[in-house]
PDB file of C-alpha atoms in Angstrom:
ATOM      1  CA  UNK A1283      98.549 100.313  92.998  1.00  0.00           C
ATOM      2  CA  UNK A1284     100.146 101.839  96.109  1.00  0.00           C
ATOM      3  CA  UNK A1285     101.352  98.804  98.090  1.00  0.00           C
ATOM      4  CA  UNK A1286     103.223 100.118 101.150  1.00  0.00           C
ATOM      5  CA  UNK A1287     103.256 103.890 101.615  1.00  0.00           C
ATOM      6  CA  UNK A1288     105.623 105.632 104.011  1.00  0.00           C
ATOM      7  CA  UNK A1289     105.506 109.262 105.086  1.00  0.00           C
ATOM      8  CA  UNK A1290     107.484 111.440 105.183  1.00  0.00           C
ATOM      9  CA  UNK A1291     110.166 110.571 102.626  1.00  0.00           C
ATOM     10  CA  UNK A1292     112.762 112.841 104.221  1.00  0.00           C
ATOM     11  CA  UNK A1293     113.032 114.482 107.621  1.00  0.00           C
ATOM     12  CA  UNK A1294     115.664 116.404 109.558  1.00  0.00           C
ATOM     13  CA  UNK A1295     115.338 116.579 113.344  1.00  0.00           C
ATOM     14  CA  UNK A1296     117.281 118.113 116.152  1.00  0.00           C
ATOM     15  CA  UNK A1297     118.513 115.950 119.010  1.00  0.00           C
ATOM     16  CA  UNK A1298     115.754 115.486 121.562  1.00  0.00           C
ATOM     17  CA  UNK A1299     112.845 116.150 119.199  1.00  0.00           C
ATOM     18  CA  UNK A1300     110.122 113.563 118.750  1.00  0.00           C
ATOM     19  CA  UNK A1301     108.815 112.210 115.480  1.00  0.00           C
ATOM     20  CA  UNK A1302     106.352 109.616 114.195  1.00  0.00           C
ATOM     21  CA  UNK A1303     106.953 107.783 110.942  1.00  0.00           C
ATOM     22  CA  UNK A1304     103.772 106.625 109.264  1.00  0.00           C
ATOM     23  CA  UNK A1305     103.241 103.459 107.269  1.00  0.00           C
ATOM     24  CA  UNK A1306     100.116 102.177 105.532  1.00  0.00           C
ATOM     25  CA  UNK A1307      99.528  99.152 103.318  1.00  0.00           C
ATOM     26  CA  UNK A1308      96.591  98.442 101.047  1.00  0.00           C
ATOM     27  CA  UNK A1309      97.209  94.732 100.424  1.00  0.00           C
ATOM     28  CA  UNK A1310      95.154  93.452 103.384  1.00  0.00           C
ATOM     29  CA  UNK A1311      98.327  92.008 104.893  1.00  0.00           C
ATOM     30  CA  UNK A1312      98.296  90.701 108.443  1.00  0.00           C
ATOM     31  CA  UNK A1313     101.924  91.370 109.367  1.00  0.00           C
ATOM     32  CA  UNK A1314     103.905  94.589 109.336  1.00  0.00           C
ATOM     33  CA  UNK A1315     107.531  95.446 110.135  1.00  0.00           C
ATOM     34  CA  UNK A1316     109.857  98.366 110.737  1.00  0.00           C
ATOM     35  CA  UNK A1317     113.545  98.230 109.758  1.00  0.00           C
ATOM     36  CA  UNK A1318     116.468 100.578 109.758  1.00  0.00           C
ATOM     37  CA  UNK A1319     119.220 100.376 107.161  1.00  0.00           C
ATOM     38  CA  UNK A1320     122.672 101.780 107.868  1.00  0.00           C
ATOM     39  CA  UNK A1321     125.805 101.609 105.698  1.00  0.00           C
ATOM     40  CA  UNK A1322     127.720  98.415 106.373  1.00  0.00           C
ATOM     41  CA  UNK A1323     125.035  97.098 108.732  1.00  0.00           C
ATOM     42  CA  UNK A1324     122.346  95.830 106.395  1.00  0.00           C
ATOM     43  CA  UNK A1325     118.666  95.841 107.340  1.00  0.00           C
ATOM     44  CA  UNK A1326     117.912  95.456 111.027  1.00  0.00           C
ATOM     45  CA  UNK A1327     114.470  94.757 112.415  1.00  0.00           C
ATOM     46  CA  UNK A1328     113.249  97.310 114.952  1.00  0.00           C
ATOM     47  CA  UNK A1329     109.715  96.125 115.730  1.00  0.00           C
ATOM     48  CA  UNK A1330     107.144  93.951 114.078  1.00  0.00           C
ATOM     49  CA  UNK A1331     103.429  93.239 114.306  1.00  0.00           C
ATOM     50  CA  UNK A1332     102.575  89.672 113.380  1.00  0.00           C
ATOM     51  CA  UNK A1333      98.876  90.477 113.372  1.00  0.00           C
ATOM     52  CA  UNK A1334      96.553  93.339 114.205  1.00  0.00           C
ATOM     53  CA  UNK A1335      96.636  93.984 117.936  1.00  0.00           C
ATOM     54  CA  UNK A1336     100.108  92.568 118.588  1.00  0.00           C
ATOM     55  CA  UNK A1337     103.575  94.116 118.498  1.00  0.00           C
ATOM     56  CA  UNK A1338     106.960  92.659 119.394  1.00  0.00           C
ATOM     57  CA  UNK A1339     110.537  93.825 119.623  1.00  0.00           C
ATOM     58  CA  UNK A1340     113.026  93.022 116.927  1.00  0.00           C
ATOM     59  CA  UNK A1341     116.808  93.244 116.990  1.00  0.00           C
ATOM     60  CA  UNK A1342     117.215  96.970 117.757  1.00  0.00           C
ATOM     61  CA  UNK A1343     114.104  98.295 119.587  1.00  0.00           C
ATOM     62  CA  UNK A1344     115.754 100.704 122.032  1.00  0.00           C
ATOM     63  CA  UNK A1345     114.690 104.315 121.538  1.00  0.00           C
ATOM     64  CA  UNK A1346     111.606 103.416 119.500  1.00  0.00           C
ATOM     65  CA  UNK A1347     107.943 102.677 120.067  1.00  0.00           C
ATOM     66  CA  UNK A1348     105.332 101.382 117.670  1.00  0.00           C
ATOM     67  CA  UNK A1349     101.574 101.384 117.288  1.00  0.00           C
ATOM     68  CA  UNK A1350      99.537  99.037 115.130  1.00  0.00           C
ATOM     69  CA  UNK A1351      96.663 101.448 114.683  1.00  0.00           C
ATOM     70  CA  UNK A1352      94.564  99.058 112.607  1.00  0.00           C
ATOM     71  CA  UNK A1353      95.208  96.368 110.019  1.00  0.00           C
ATOM     72  CA  UNK A1354      96.451  98.906 107.466  1.00  0.00           C
ATOM     73  CA  UNK A1355      98.631 101.190 109.572  1.00  0.00           C
ATOM     74  CA  UNK A1356     101.782 100.692 111.630  1.00  0.00           C
ATOM     75  CA  UNK A1357     103.594 103.734 112.986  1.00  0.00           C
ATOM     76  CA  UNK A1358     107.087 104.115 114.446  1.00  0.00           C
ATOM     77  CA  UNK A1359     107.768 106.791 117.050  1.00  0.00           C
ATOM     78  CA  UNK A1360     111.059 108.280 118.183  1.00  0.00           C
ATOM     79  CA  UNK A1361     110.344 109.924 121.554  1.00  0.00           C
ATOM     80  CA  UNK A1362     113.681 111.719 121.940  1.00  0.00           C
ATOM     81  CA  UNK A1363     115.726 111.541 118.768  1.00  0.00           C
ATOM     82  CA  UNK A1364     119.473 110.908 118.989  1.00  0.00           C
ATOM     83  CA  UNK A1365     122.140 111.250 116.253  1.00  0.00           C
ATOM     84  CA  UNK A1366     122.624 107.461 116.380  1.00  0.00           C
ATOM     85  CA  UNK A1367     119.105 107.125 114.980  1.00  0.00           C
ATOM     86  CA  UNK A1368     120.112 108.797 111.724  1.00  0.00           C
ATOM     87  CA  UNK A1369     119.248 106.152 109.180  1.00  0.00           C
ATOM     88  CA  UNK A1370     116.942 105.076 106.382  1.00  0.00           C
ATOM     89  CA  UNK A1371     113.785 103.520 107.796  1.00  0.00           C
ATOM     90  CA  UNK A1372     111.772 100.959 105.869  1.00  0.00           C
ATOM     91  CA  UNK A1373     108.304  99.676 106.582  1.00  0.00           C
ATOM     92  CA  UNK A1374     107.228  96.329 105.155  1.00  0.00           C
ATOM     93  CA  UNK A1375     104.197  94.064 105.194  1.00  0.00           C
ATOM     94  CA  UNK A1376     103.486  90.414 104.468  1.00  0.00           C
ATOM     95  CA  UNK A1377     100.380  88.334 104.085  1.00  0.00           C
ATOM     96  CA  UNK A1378     101.571  85.726 106.556  1.00  0.00           C
ATOM     97  CA  UNK A1379     104.004  86.286 109.395  1.00  0.00           C
ATOM     98  CA  UNK A1380     107.602  86.084 108.144  1.00  0.00           C
ATOM     99  CA  UNK A1381     106.529  85.394 104.584  1.00  0.00           C
ATOM    100  CA  UNK A1382     107.685  87.410 101.557  1.00  0.00           C
ATOM    101  CA  UNK A1383     107.606  91.074 102.461  1.00  0.00           C
ATOM    102  CA  UNK A1384     106.627  94.108 100.421  1.00  0.00           C
ATOM    103  CA  UNK A1385     108.634  97.191 101.324  1.00  0.00           C
ATOM    104  CA  UNK A1386     107.854 100.882 101.235  1.00  0.00           C
ATOM    105  CA  UNK A1387     110.268 103.314  99.590  1.00  0.00           C
ATOM    106  CA  UNK A1388     111.795 104.350 102.900  1.00  0.00           C
ATOM    107  CA  UNK A1389     112.150 107.464 105.039  1.00  0.00           C
ATOM    108  CA  UNK A1390     115.560 109.118 105.156  1.00  0.00           C
ATOM    109  CA  UNK A1391     115.915 110.553 108.660  1.00  0.00           C
ATOM    110  CA  UNK A1392     118.767 112.790 109.767  1.00  0.00           C
ATOM    111  CA  UNK A1393     119.212 113.844 113.379  1.00  0.00           C
ATOM    112  CA  UNK A1394     121.540 116.730 114.078  1.00  0.00           C
TER     113      UNK A1394
ATOM    114  CA  UNK B  73     123.826  84.704 118.053  1.00  0.00           C
ATOM    115  CA  UNK B  74     122.225  84.214 114.656  1.00  0.00           C
ATOM    116  CA  UNK B  75     124.441  85.017 111.675  1.00  0.00           C
ATOM    117  CA  UNK B  76     123.841  85.495 107.969  1.00  0.00           C
ATOM    118  CA  UNK B  77     126.944  86.048 105.857  1.00  0.00           C
ATOM    119  CA  UNK B  78     126.829  86.974 102.204  1.00  0.00           C
ATOM    120  CA  UNK B  79     129.711  86.753  99.779  1.00  0.00           C
ATOM    121  CA  UNK B  80     131.185  88.364  97.913  1.00  0.00           C
ATOM    122  CA  UNK B  81     130.455  91.825  99.313  1.00  0.00           C
ATOM    123  CA  UNK B  82     130.710  93.275  95.823  1.00  0.00           C
ATOM    124  CA  UNK B  83     131.115  91.995  92.309  1.00  0.00           C
ATOM    125  CA  UNK B  84     131.656  93.646  88.923  1.00  0.00           C
ATOM    126  CA  UNK B  85     130.858  91.712  85.746  1.00  0.00           C
ATOM    127  CA  UNK B  86     130.172  92.345  82.077  1.00  0.00           C
ATOM    128  CA  UNK B  87     126.797  91.952  80.432  1.00  0.00           C
ATOM    129  CA  UNK B  88     126.207  88.348  79.474  1.00  0.00           C
ATOM    130  CA  UNK B  89     128.246  86.890  82.326  1.00  0.00           C
ATOM    131  CA  UNK B  90     126.794  84.403  84.798  1.00  0.00           C
ATOM    132  CA  UNK B  91     127.112  85.196  88.490  1.00  0.00           C
ATOM    133  CA  UNK B  92     126.669  83.203  91.681  1.00  0.00           C
ATOM    134  CA  UNK B  93     125.941  84.951  94.955  1.00  0.00           C
ATOM    135  CA  UNK B  94     126.349  83.126  98.242  1.00  0.00           C
ATOM    136  CA  UNK B  95     124.524  83.231 101.553  1.00  0.00           C
ATOM    137  CA  UNK B  96     125.575  81.126 104.538  1.00  0.00           C
ATOM    138  CA  UNK B  97     123.776  81.122 107.839  1.00  0.00           C
ATOM    139  CA  UNK B  98     123.819  79.986 111.433  1.00  0.00           C
ATOM    140  CA  UNK B  99     120.393  80.337 113.015  1.00  0.00           C
ATOM    141  CA  UNK B 100     118.420  78.509 115.653  1.00  0.00           C
ATOM    142  CA  UNK B 101     115.466  76.511 114.326  1.00  0.00           C
ATOM    143  CA  UNK B 102     115.743  77.463 110.663  1.00  0.00           C
ATOM    144  CA  UNK B 103     112.382  78.117 109.020  1.00  0.00           C
ATOM    145  CA  UNK B 104     113.019  79.845 105.686  1.00  0.00           C
ATOM    146  CA  UNK B 105     115.505  81.818 103.608  1.00  0.00           C
ATOM    147  CA  UNK B 106     114.499  84.734 101.408  1.00  0.00           C
ATOM    148  CA  UNK B 107     116.292  86.657  98.666  1.00  0.00           C
ATOM    149  CA  UNK B 108     115.577  90.293  97.853  1.00  0.00           C
ATOM    150  CA  UNK B 109     116.873  92.729  95.222  1.00  0.00           C
ATOM    151  CA  UNK B 110     117.438  96.334  96.248  1.00  0.00           C
ATOM    152  CA  UNK B 111     118.015  98.972  93.628  1.00  0.00           C
ATOM    153  CA  UNK B 112     117.732 102.615  94.607  1.00  0.00           C
ATOM    154  CA  UNK B 113     114.906 102.339  97.102  1.00  0.00           C
ATOM    155  CA  UNK B 114     112.809  99.477  98.416  1.00  0.00           C
ATOM    156  CA  UNK B 115     113.958  95.854  98.460  1.00  0.00           C
ATOM    157  CA  UNK B 116     111.818  93.660  96.216  1.00  0.00           C
ATOM    158  CA  UNK B 117     111.160  89.990  96.903  1.00  0.00           C
ATOM    159  CA  UNK B 118     112.770  87.380  94.654  1.00  0.00           C
ATOM    160  CA  UNK B 119     112.538  83.920  96.248  1.00  0.00           C
ATOM    161  CA  UNK B 120     111.618  82.124  99.434  1.00  0.00           C
ATOM    162  CA  UNK B 121     113.177  78.722 100.123  1.00  0.00           C
ATOM    163  CA  UNK B 122     112.195  76.316 102.841  1.00  0.00           C
ATOM    164  CA  UNK B 123     113.154  72.895 101.511  1.00  0.00           C
ATOM    165  CA  UNK B 124     116.616  71.691 100.756  1.00  0.00           C
ATOM    166  CA  UNK B 125     117.610  70.833  97.197  1.00  0.00           C
ATOM    167  CA  UNK B 126     114.589  72.320  95.443  1.00  0.00           C
ATOM    168  CA  UNK B 127     115.489  75.011  92.930  1.00  0.00           C
ATOM    169  CA  UNK B 128     113.334  78.076  92.601  1.00  0.00           C
ATOM    170  CA  UNK B 129     113.521  79.730  89.194  1.00  0.00           C
ATOM    171  CA  UNK B 130     112.257  82.936  87.667  1.00  0.00           C
ATOM    172  CA  UNK B 131     113.524  83.819  84.215  1.00  0.00           C
ATOM    173  CA  UNK B 132     117.300  84.205  84.372  1.00  0.00           C
ATOM    174  CA  UNK B 133     117.379  84.005  88.178  1.00  0.00           C
ATOM    175  CA  UNK B 134     117.429  80.823  90.200  1.00  0.00           C
ATOM    176  CA  UNK B 135     118.154  79.870  93.773  1.00  0.00           C
ATOM    177  CA  UNK B 136     118.708  76.723  95.769  1.00  0.00           C
ATOM    178  CA  UNK B 137     119.027  75.923  99.450  1.00  0.00           C
ATOM    179  CA  UNK B 138     121.291  73.392 101.158  1.00  0.00           C
ATOM    180  CA  UNK B 139     120.033  72.885 104.714  1.00  0.00           C
ATOM    181  CA  UNK B 140     122.715  70.374 105.540  1.00  0.00           C
ATOM    182  CA  UNK B 141     125.577  72.726 104.674  1.00  0.00           C
ATOM    183  CA  UNK B 142     123.611  75.823 105.778  1.00  0.00           C
ATOM    184  CA  UNK B 143     123.833  77.930 102.666  1.00  0.00           C
ATOM    185  CA  UNK B 144     121.965  79.168  99.635  1.00  0.00           C
ATOM    186  CA  UNK B 145     123.082  80.442  96.248  1.00  0.00           C
ATOM    187  CA  UNK B 146     121.460  82.883  93.886  1.00  0.00           C
ATOM    188  CA  UNK B 147     122.393  82.451  90.226  1.00  0.00           C
ATOM    189  CA  UNK B 148     121.879  85.040  87.533  1.00  0.00           C
ATOM    190  CA  UNK B 149     122.575  83.967  83.957  1.00  0.00           C
ATOM    191  CA  UNK B 150     123.113  86.237  80.939  1.00  0.00           C
ATOM    192  CA  UNK B 151     123.359  89.288  83.199  1.00  0.00           C
ATOM    193  CA  UNK B 152     122.002  92.636  82.045  1.00  0.00           C
ATOM    194  CA  UNK B 153     122.741  96.168  83.275  1.00  0.00           C
ATOM    195  CA  UNK B 154     119.310  96.149  84.898  1.00  0.00           C
ATOM    196  CA  UNK B 155     120.522  93.396  87.230  1.00  0.00           C
ATOM    197  CA  UNK B 156     122.838  95.907  88.915  1.00  0.00           C
ATOM    198  CA  UNK B 157     121.640  96.106  92.522  1.00  0.00           C
ATOM    199  CA  UNK B 158     122.306  94.978  96.070  1.00  0.00           C
ATOM    200  CA  UNK B 159     121.090  91.429  96.631  1.00  0.00           C
ATOM    201  CA  UNK B 160     119.970  90.690 100.179  1.00  0.00           C
ATOM    202  CA  UNK B 161     119.600  87.353 101.885  1.00  0.00           C
ATOM    203  CA  UNK B 162     117.382  87.002 104.967  1.00  0.00           C
ATOM    204  CA  UNK B 163     116.863  83.997 107.212  1.00  0.00           C
ATOM    205  CA  UNK B 164     113.900  83.322 109.470  1.00  0.00           C
ATOM    206  CA  UNK B 165     114.566  81.212 112.526  1.00  0.00           C
ATOM    207  CA  UNK B 166     113.697  81.127 116.183  1.00  0.00           C
ATOM    208  CA  UNK B 167     111.655  78.938 118.453  1.00  0.00           C
ATOM    209  CA  UNK B 168     108.327  80.163 119.758  1.00  0.00           C
ATOM    210  CA  UNK B 169     109.427  83.702 118.870  1.00  0.00           C
ATOM    211  CA  UNK B 170     110.390  84.066 115.251  1.00  0.00           C
ATOM    212  CA  UNK B 171     113.579  85.869 114.444  1.00  0.00           C
ATOM    213  CA  UNK B 172     114.566  87.433 111.141  1.00  0.00           C
ATOM    214  CA  UNK B 173     118.164  88.239 110.263  1.00  0.00           C
ATOM    215  CA  UNK B 174     119.388  89.942 107.096  1.00  0.00           C
ATOM    216  CA  UNK B 175     122.843  89.618 105.626  1.00  0.00           C
ATOM    217  CA  UNK B 176     124.721  92.760 104.647  1.00  0.00           C
ATOM    218  CA  UNK B 177     124.139  92.179 100.955  1.00  0.00           C
ATOM    219  CA  UNK B 178     126.152  91.721  97.783  1.00  0.00           C
ATOM    220  CA  UNK B 179     126.545  94.739  95.502  1.00  0.00           C
ATOM    221  CA  UNK B 180     126.413  93.546  91.897  1.00  0.00           C
ATOM    222  CA  UNK B 181     127.481  95.896  89.130  1.00  0.00           C
ATOM    223  CA  UNK B 182     126.901  94.796  85.534  1.00  0.00           C
ATOM    224  CA  UNK B 183     128.820  96.837  82.982  1.00  0.00           C
ATOM    225  CA  UNK B 184     127.750  97.046  79.330  1.00  0.00           C
TER     226      UNK B 184
END
C-alpha cells in the first residue's frame, strides 16, 4: 500500500552539486506535482505534470528541471544546487488534474 | 496576484472544544478549494469544495464554501489530541492554465 514514494528521505549537498529527487506513485494517477515547503512560506508548486508526456512550470520553477519518465515516475533535478534551495520537497499525485492530491513523505534537502 | 490567507496562524484549545479555521482567497477564475491536514510528514486530503453553500462532512470535521464572500471554513467539533496538526487550505484557479495556491496554514494544538 505504498501510494507516493519519494527517494531519498534526506540529503546534504554542497553548493554547485547536482541532484535528482525521485518520485513514484502506484495509484495509476494521471497528474503529478513537485512542491517545496519552507518555514513561513507554506507549500509552493515548483513544477507539475497534468498527464504523461506534459510538464509545466509552477510558482517557483527557477533552478529546477523535471522529467515525467512514465505514468508512474516524476523526477525533480537540481542542476547546480544553491543554499536557497534548502527545503523540504514533496511529490504528490492526483487522479485528475488539480483534484485531491496524495503526497509522499518528503525529502529533506540541505545545501551547504 | 492570487492570494490565499488562513487565520488564525495558530490556535491552542483543550480537548472537547470546537474550533473554526478560516481560509479567504483572491484568485482568478476560481475552480475549487481543498483542505489538507499535515501532521509530521505528508499532507493528507480532507475536503474539496467547488459549490457554494454545500457542506462537506466527515465525522467531526466539516467544511463549507462561500463563493460570494470568497472564503471557506473548516470546523472541528469535540476536538481530540490527534487533531493537533497544521491545516492547509489550497485554491485552484486560473484560466486556460490552472494555478494552485496554498495558504500558509493554521497550526492547531489540542491539549488534553
